[in-house]
XYZ file of N, CA and C in Angstrom:
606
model
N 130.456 319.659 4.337
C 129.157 319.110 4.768
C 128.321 318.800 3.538
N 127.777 317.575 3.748
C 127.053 317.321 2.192
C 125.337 317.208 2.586
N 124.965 318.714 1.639
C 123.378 318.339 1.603
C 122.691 317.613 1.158
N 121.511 317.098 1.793
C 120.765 316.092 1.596
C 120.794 316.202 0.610
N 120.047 314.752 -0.734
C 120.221 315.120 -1.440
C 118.925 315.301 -2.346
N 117.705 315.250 -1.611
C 116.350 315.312 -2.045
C 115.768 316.062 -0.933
N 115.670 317.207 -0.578
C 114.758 317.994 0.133
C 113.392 317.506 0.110
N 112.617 318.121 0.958
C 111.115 317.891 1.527
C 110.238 318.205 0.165
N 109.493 317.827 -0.174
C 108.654 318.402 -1.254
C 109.007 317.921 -2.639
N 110.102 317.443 -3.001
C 111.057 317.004 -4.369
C 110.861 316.186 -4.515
N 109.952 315.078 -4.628
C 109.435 313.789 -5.156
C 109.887 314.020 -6.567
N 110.327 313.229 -7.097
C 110.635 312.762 -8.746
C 109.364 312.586 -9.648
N 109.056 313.390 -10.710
C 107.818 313.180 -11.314
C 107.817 312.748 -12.509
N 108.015 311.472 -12.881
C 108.713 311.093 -14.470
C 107.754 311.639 -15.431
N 106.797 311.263 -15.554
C 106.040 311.789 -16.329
C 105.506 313.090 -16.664
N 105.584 313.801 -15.672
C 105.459 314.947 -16.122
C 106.527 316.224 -16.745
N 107.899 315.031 -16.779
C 108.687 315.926 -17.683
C 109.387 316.795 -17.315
N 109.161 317.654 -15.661
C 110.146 318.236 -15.186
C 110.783 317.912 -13.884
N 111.679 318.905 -13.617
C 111.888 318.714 -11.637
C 110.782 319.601 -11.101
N 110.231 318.951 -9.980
C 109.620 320.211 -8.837
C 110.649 320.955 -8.231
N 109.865 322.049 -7.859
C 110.833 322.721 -7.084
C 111.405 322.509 -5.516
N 112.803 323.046 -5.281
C 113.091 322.210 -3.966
C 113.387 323.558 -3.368
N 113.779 323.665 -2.151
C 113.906 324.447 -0.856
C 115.184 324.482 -0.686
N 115.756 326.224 -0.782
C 117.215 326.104 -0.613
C 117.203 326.775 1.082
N 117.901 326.565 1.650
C 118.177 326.743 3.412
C 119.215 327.993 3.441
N 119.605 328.960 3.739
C 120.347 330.105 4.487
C 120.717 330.060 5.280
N 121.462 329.554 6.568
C 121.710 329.417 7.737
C 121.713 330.596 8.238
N 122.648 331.585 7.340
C 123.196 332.850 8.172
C 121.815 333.937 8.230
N 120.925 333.555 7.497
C 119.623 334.615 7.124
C 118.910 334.404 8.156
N 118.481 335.661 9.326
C 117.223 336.133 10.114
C 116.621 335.234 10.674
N 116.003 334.905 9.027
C 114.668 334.595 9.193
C 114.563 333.605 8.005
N 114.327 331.989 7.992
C 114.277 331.647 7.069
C 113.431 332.391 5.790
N 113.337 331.911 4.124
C 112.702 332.463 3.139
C 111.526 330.784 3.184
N 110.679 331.608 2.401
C 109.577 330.239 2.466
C 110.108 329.471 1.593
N 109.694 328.044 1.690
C 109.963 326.993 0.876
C 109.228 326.718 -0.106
N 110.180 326.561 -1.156
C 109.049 326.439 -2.735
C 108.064 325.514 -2.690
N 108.012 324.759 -1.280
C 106.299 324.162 -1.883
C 105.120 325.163 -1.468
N 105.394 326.159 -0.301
C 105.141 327.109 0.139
C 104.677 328.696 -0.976
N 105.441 328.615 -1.869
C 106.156 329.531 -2.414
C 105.042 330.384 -3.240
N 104.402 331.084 -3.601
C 103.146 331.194 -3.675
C 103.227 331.928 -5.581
N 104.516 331.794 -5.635
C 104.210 332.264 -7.171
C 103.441 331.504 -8.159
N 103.628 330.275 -8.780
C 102.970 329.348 -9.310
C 101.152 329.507 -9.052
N 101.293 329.449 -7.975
C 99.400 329.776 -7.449
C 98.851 331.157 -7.705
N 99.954 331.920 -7.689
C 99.760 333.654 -7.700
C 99.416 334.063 -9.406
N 100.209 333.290 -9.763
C 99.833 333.123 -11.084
C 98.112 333.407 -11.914
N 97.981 331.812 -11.249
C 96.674 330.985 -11.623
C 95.905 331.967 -10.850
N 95.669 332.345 -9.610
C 94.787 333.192 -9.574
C 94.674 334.685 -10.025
N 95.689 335.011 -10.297
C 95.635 336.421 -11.707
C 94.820 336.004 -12.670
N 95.224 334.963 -13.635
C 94.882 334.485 -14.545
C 92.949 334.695 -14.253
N 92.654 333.516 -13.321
C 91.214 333.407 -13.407
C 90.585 334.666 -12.888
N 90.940 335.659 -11.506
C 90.625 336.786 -11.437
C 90.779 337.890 -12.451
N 91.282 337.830 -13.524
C 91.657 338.810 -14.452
C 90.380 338.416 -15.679
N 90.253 337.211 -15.451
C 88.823 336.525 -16.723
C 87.377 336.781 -16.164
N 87.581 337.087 -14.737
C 86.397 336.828 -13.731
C 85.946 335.579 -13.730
N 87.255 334.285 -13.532
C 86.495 333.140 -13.249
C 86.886 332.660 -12.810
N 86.403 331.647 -11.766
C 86.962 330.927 -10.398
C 87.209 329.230 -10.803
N 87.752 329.014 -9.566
C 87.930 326.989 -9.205
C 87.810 326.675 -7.995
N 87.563 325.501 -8.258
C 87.260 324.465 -6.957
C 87.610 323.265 -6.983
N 87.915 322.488 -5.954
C 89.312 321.647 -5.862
C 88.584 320.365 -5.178
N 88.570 319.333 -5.895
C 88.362 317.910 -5.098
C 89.671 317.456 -4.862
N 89.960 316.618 -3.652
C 91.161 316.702 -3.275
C 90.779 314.923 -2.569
N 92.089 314.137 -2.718
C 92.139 312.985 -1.925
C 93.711 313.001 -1.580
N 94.317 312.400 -1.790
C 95.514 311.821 -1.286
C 96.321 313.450 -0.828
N 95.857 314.152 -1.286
C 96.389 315.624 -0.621
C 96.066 316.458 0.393
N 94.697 316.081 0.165
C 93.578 316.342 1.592
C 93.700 318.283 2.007
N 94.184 318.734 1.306
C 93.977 320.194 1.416
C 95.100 320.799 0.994
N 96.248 320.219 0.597
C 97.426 321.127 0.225
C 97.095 321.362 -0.961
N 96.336 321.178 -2.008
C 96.088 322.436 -3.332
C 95.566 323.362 -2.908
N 94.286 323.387 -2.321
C 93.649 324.818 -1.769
C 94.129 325.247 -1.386
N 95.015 324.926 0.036
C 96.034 325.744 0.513
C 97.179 326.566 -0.523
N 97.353 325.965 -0.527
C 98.281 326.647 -2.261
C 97.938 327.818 -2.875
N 96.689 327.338 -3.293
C 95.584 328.327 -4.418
C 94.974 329.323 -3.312
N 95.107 329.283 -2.224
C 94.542 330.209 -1.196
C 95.587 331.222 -0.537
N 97.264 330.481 -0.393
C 97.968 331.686 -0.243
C 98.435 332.826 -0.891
N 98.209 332.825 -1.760
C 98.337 334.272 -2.373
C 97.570 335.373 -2.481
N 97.701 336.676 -2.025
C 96.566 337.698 -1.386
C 95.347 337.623 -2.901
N 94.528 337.813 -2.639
C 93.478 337.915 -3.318
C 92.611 337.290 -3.677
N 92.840 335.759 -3.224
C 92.741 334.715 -3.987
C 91.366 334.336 -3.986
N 90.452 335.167 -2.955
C 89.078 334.672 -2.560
C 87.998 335.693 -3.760
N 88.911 336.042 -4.553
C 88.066 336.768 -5.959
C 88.067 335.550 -6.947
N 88.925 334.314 -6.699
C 88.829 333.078 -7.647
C 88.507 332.122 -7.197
N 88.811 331.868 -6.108
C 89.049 330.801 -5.565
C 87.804 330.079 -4.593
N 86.608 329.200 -5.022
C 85.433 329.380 -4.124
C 85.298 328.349 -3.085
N 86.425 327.153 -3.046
C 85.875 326.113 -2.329
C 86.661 324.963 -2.652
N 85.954 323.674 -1.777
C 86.954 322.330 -2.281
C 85.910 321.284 -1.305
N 86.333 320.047 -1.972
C 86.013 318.846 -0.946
C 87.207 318.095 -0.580
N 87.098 317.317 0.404
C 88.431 316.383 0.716
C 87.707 315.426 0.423
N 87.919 314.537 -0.782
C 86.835 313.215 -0.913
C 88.272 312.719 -0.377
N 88.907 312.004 0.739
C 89.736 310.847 1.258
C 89.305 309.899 1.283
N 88.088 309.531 1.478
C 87.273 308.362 1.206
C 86.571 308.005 -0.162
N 86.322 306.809 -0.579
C 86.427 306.571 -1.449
C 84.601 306.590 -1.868
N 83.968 306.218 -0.729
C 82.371 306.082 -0.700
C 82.143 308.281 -0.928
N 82.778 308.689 -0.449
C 82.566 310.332 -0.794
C 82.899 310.676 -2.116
N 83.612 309.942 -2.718
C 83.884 310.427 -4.542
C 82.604 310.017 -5.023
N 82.227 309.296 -4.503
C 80.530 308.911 -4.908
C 79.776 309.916 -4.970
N 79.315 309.855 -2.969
C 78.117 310.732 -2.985
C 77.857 312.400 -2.603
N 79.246 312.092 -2.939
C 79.376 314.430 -2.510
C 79.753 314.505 -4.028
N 80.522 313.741 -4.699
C 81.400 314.310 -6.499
C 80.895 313.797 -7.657
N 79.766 312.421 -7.695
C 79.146 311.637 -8.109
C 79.646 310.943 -9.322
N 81.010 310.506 -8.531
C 81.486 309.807 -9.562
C 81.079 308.070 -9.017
N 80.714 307.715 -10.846
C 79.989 306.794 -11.091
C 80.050 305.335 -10.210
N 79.242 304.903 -9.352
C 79.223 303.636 -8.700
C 80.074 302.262 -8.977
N 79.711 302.152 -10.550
C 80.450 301.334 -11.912
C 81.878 301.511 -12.105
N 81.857 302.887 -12.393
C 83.646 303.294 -12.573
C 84.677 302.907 -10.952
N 83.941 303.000 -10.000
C 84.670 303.012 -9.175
C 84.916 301.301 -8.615
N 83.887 300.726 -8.776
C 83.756 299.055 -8.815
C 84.826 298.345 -9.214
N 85.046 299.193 -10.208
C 85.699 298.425 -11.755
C 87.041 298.775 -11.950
N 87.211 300.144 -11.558
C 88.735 300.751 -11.641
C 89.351 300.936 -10.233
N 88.830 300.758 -8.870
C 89.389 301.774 -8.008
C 89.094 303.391 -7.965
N 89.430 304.161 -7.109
C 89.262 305.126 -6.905
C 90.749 305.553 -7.235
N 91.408 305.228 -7.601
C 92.894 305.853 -8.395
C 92.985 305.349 -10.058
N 92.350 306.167 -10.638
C 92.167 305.836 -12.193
C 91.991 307.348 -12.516
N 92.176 307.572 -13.708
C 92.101 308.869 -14.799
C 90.225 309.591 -14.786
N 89.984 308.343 -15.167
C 88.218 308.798 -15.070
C 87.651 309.320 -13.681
N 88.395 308.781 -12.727
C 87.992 308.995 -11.376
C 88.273 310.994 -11.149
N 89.502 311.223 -11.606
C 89.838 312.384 -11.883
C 88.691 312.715 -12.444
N 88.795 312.715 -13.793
C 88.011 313.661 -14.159
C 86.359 313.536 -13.931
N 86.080 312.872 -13.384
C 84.701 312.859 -12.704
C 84.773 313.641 -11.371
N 85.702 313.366 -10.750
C 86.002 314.301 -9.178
C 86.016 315.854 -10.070
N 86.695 316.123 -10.925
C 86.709 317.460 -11.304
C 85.122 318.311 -11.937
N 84.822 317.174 -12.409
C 83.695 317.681 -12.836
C 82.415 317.760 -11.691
N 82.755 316.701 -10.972
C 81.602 316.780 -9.380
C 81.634 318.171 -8.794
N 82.938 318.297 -8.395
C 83.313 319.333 -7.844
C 82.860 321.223 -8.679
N 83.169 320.664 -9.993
C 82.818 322.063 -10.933
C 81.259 322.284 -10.542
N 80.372 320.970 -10.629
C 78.996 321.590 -10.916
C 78.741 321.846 -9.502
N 79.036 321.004 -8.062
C 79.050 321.491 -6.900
C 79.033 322.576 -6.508
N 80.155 323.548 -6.849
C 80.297 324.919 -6.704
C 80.310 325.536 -7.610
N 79.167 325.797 -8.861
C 79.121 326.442 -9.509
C 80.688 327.180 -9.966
N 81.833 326.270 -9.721
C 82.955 327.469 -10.514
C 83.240 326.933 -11.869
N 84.033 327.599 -12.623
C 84.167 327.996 -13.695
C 85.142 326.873 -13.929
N 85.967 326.552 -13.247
C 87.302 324.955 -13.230
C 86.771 324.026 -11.992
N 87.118 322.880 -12.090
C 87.373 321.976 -11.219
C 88.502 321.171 -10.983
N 89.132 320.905 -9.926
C 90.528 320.749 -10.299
C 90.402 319.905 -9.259
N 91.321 318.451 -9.912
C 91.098 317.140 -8.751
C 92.171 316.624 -9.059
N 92.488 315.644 -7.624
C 93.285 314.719 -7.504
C 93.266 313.339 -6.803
N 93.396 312.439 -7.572
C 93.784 311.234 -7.034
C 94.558 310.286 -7.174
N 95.430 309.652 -6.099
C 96.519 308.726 -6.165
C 96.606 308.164 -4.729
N 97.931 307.491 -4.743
C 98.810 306.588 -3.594
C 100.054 307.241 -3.341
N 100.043 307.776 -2.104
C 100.617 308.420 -1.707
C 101.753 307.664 -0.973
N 101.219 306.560 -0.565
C 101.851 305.315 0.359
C 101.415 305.043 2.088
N 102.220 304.297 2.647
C 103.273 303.798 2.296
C 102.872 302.330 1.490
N 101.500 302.070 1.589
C 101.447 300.719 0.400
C 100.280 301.393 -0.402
N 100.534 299.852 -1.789
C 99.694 300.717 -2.474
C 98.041 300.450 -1.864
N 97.502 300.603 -3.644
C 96.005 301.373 -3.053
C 95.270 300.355 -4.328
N 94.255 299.607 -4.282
C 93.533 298.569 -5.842
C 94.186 298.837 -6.586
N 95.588 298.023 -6.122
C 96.263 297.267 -6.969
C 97.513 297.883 -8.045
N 97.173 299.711 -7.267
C 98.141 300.556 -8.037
C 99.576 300.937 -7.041
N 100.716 300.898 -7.408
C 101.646 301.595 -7.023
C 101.848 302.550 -6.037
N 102.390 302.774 -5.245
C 102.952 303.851 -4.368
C 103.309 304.929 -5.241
N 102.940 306.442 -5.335
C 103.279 307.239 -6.512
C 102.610 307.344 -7.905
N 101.432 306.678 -8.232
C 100.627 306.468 -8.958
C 99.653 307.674 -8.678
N 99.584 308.822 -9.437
C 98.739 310.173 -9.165
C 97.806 309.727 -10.262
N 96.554 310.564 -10.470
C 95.721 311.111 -11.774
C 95.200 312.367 -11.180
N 95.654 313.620 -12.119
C 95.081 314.878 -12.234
C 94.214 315.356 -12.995
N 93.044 316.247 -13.090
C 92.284 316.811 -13.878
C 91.690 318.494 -13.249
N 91.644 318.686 -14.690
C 91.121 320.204 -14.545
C 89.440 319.649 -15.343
N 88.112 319.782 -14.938
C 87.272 320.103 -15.931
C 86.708 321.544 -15.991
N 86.847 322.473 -17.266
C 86.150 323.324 -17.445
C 85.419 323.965 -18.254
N 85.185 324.620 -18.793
C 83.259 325.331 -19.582
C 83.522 324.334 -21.163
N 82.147 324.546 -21.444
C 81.814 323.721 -22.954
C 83.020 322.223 -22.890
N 82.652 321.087 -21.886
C 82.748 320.012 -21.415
C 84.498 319.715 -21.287
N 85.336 320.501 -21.717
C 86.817 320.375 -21.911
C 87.498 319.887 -20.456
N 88.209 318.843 -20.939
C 89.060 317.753 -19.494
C 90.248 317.812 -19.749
N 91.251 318.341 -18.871
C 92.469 318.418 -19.144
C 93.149 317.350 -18.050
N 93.875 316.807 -18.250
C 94.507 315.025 -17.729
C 96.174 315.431 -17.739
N 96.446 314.744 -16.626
C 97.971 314.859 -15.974
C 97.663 313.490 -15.192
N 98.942 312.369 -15.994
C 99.231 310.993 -15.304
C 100.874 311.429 -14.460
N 100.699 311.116 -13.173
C 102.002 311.180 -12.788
C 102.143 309.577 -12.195
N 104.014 309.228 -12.841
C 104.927 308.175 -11.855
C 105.635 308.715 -10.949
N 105.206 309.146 -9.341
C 106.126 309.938 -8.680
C 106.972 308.875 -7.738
N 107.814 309.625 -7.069
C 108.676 308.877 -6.706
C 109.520 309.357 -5.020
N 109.045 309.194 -4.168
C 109.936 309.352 -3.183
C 109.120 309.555 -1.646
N 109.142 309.985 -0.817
C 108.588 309.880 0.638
C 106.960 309.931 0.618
N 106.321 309.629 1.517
C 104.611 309.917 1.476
C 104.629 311.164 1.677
N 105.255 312.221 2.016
C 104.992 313.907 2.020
C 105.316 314.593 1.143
N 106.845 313.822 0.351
C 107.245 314.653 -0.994
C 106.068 313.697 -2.309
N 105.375 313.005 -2.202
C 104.359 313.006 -3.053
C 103.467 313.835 -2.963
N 102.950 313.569 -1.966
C 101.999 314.792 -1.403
C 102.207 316.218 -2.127
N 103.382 316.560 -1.494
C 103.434 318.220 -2.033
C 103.208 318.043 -3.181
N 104.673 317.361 -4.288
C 104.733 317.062 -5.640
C 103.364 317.196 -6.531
N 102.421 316.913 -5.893
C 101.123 316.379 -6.474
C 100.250 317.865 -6.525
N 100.591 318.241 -5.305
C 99.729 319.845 -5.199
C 100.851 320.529 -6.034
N 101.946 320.670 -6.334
C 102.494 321.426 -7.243
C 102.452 321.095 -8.357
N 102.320 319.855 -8.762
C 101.837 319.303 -10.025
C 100.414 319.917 -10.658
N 99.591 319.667 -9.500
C 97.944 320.168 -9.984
C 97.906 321.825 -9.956
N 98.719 322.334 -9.166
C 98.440 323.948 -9.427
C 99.070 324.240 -11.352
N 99.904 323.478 -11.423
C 101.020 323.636 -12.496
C 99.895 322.951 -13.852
N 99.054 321.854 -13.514
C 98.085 321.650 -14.814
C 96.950 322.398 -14.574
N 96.530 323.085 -13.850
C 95.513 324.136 -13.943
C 95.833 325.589 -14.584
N 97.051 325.903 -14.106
C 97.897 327.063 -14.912
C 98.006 326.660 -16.610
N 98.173 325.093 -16.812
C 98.081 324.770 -18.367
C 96.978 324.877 -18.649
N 96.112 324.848 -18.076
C 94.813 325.023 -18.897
C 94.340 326.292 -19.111
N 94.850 327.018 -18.444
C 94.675 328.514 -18.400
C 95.628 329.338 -19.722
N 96.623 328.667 -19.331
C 97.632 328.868 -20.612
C 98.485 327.766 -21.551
N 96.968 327.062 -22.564
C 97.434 326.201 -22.959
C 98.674 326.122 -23.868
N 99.192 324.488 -23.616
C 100.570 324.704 -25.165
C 100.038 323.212 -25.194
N 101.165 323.078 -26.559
C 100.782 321.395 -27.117
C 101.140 320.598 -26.328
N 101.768 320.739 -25.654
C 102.424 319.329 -24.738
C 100.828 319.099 -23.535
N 100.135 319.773 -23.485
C 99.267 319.462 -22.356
C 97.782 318.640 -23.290
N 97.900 317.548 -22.661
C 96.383 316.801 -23.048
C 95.503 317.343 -22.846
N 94.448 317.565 -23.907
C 92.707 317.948 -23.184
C 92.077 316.860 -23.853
N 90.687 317.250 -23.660
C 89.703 316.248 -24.290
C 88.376 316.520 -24.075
């Protein structure tokens, strides 16, 4: 019998250099095991990390619409870091809930890098937390002003003005972007927490 050969959640992420993680199945086991988009280590992480500093995040969210929080929320404790989020899905709400700029959005779309890091930073001063952590892209099935199907921009903004940036080319179903993208953004918030050279700031 030949398994599929891209599980649920495994979108291809060129740019960011690795594989996501995929979901292995047990037939003979109970009770299935959760599935690594599920999987709460990666998030369990990040909220050690910021609960161990005493400092929290908050999540602007579009093309994901709640699967980072969800993420950053399953792992026990998480409401010692973790304070909140918006779903800007609309594009007039990156405006007037995240206040990203009227101009930028005119001019670029609401799927651009700046858009990120303005959603991250809306979101930071919104809820007073300590990170802001955003996402926006095209999830599909068409694109979105003029960008690609799989076309992400990630950002973390946090203290003394620092922007940390994740461009993803993803690649595969409108749900395995989806996840891809929330495992992507838990995975550049953990870099900012524990930076190395390969991760952009600014």
């Amino acid at each position: 019998m030949t398994a599929p050969a891209r599980p649920p959640g495994a979108a291809s992420a060129r740019s960011a250099g690795k594989s996501p993680e995929a979901s292995t199945a047990f037939p003979a086991a109970p009770e299935p095991a959760l599935s690594a988009a599920a999987a709460p280590a990666p998030a369990a992480r990040v909220i050690a990390l910021l609960a161990g500093r005493g400092e929290t995040v908050a999540v602007a969210e579009s093309l994901t619409a709640g699967l980072i929080g969800a993420a950053l929320t399953a792992p026990p404790g998480a409401s010692a870091a973790f304070t909140g989020g918006v779903l800007s899905y609309a594009t007039e709400l990156k405006r007037r809930l995240l206040g990203v700029p009227s101009d930028l959005l005119e001019r670029e779309g609401a799927v651009h890098p700046g858009v990120a890091a303005a959603m991250a930073a809306g979101v930071r001063e919104l809820t007073g937390a300590t990170y802001g952590l955003a996402a926006t892209g095209v999830a599909g099935p068409d694109p979105q002003d003029g960008k690609p199907v799989g076309t992400v921009h990630l950002a973390v903004s946090g203290p003394a003005g620092r922007v940390w940036h994740r461009d993803l080319h993803l690649n595969g179903t409108r749900e395995e972007i989806r996840r891809c993208t929330a495992n992507e953004a838990v995975d550049l918030l953990r870099a900012a927490l524990e930076p190395s050279p390969e991760e952009h700031s600014g």
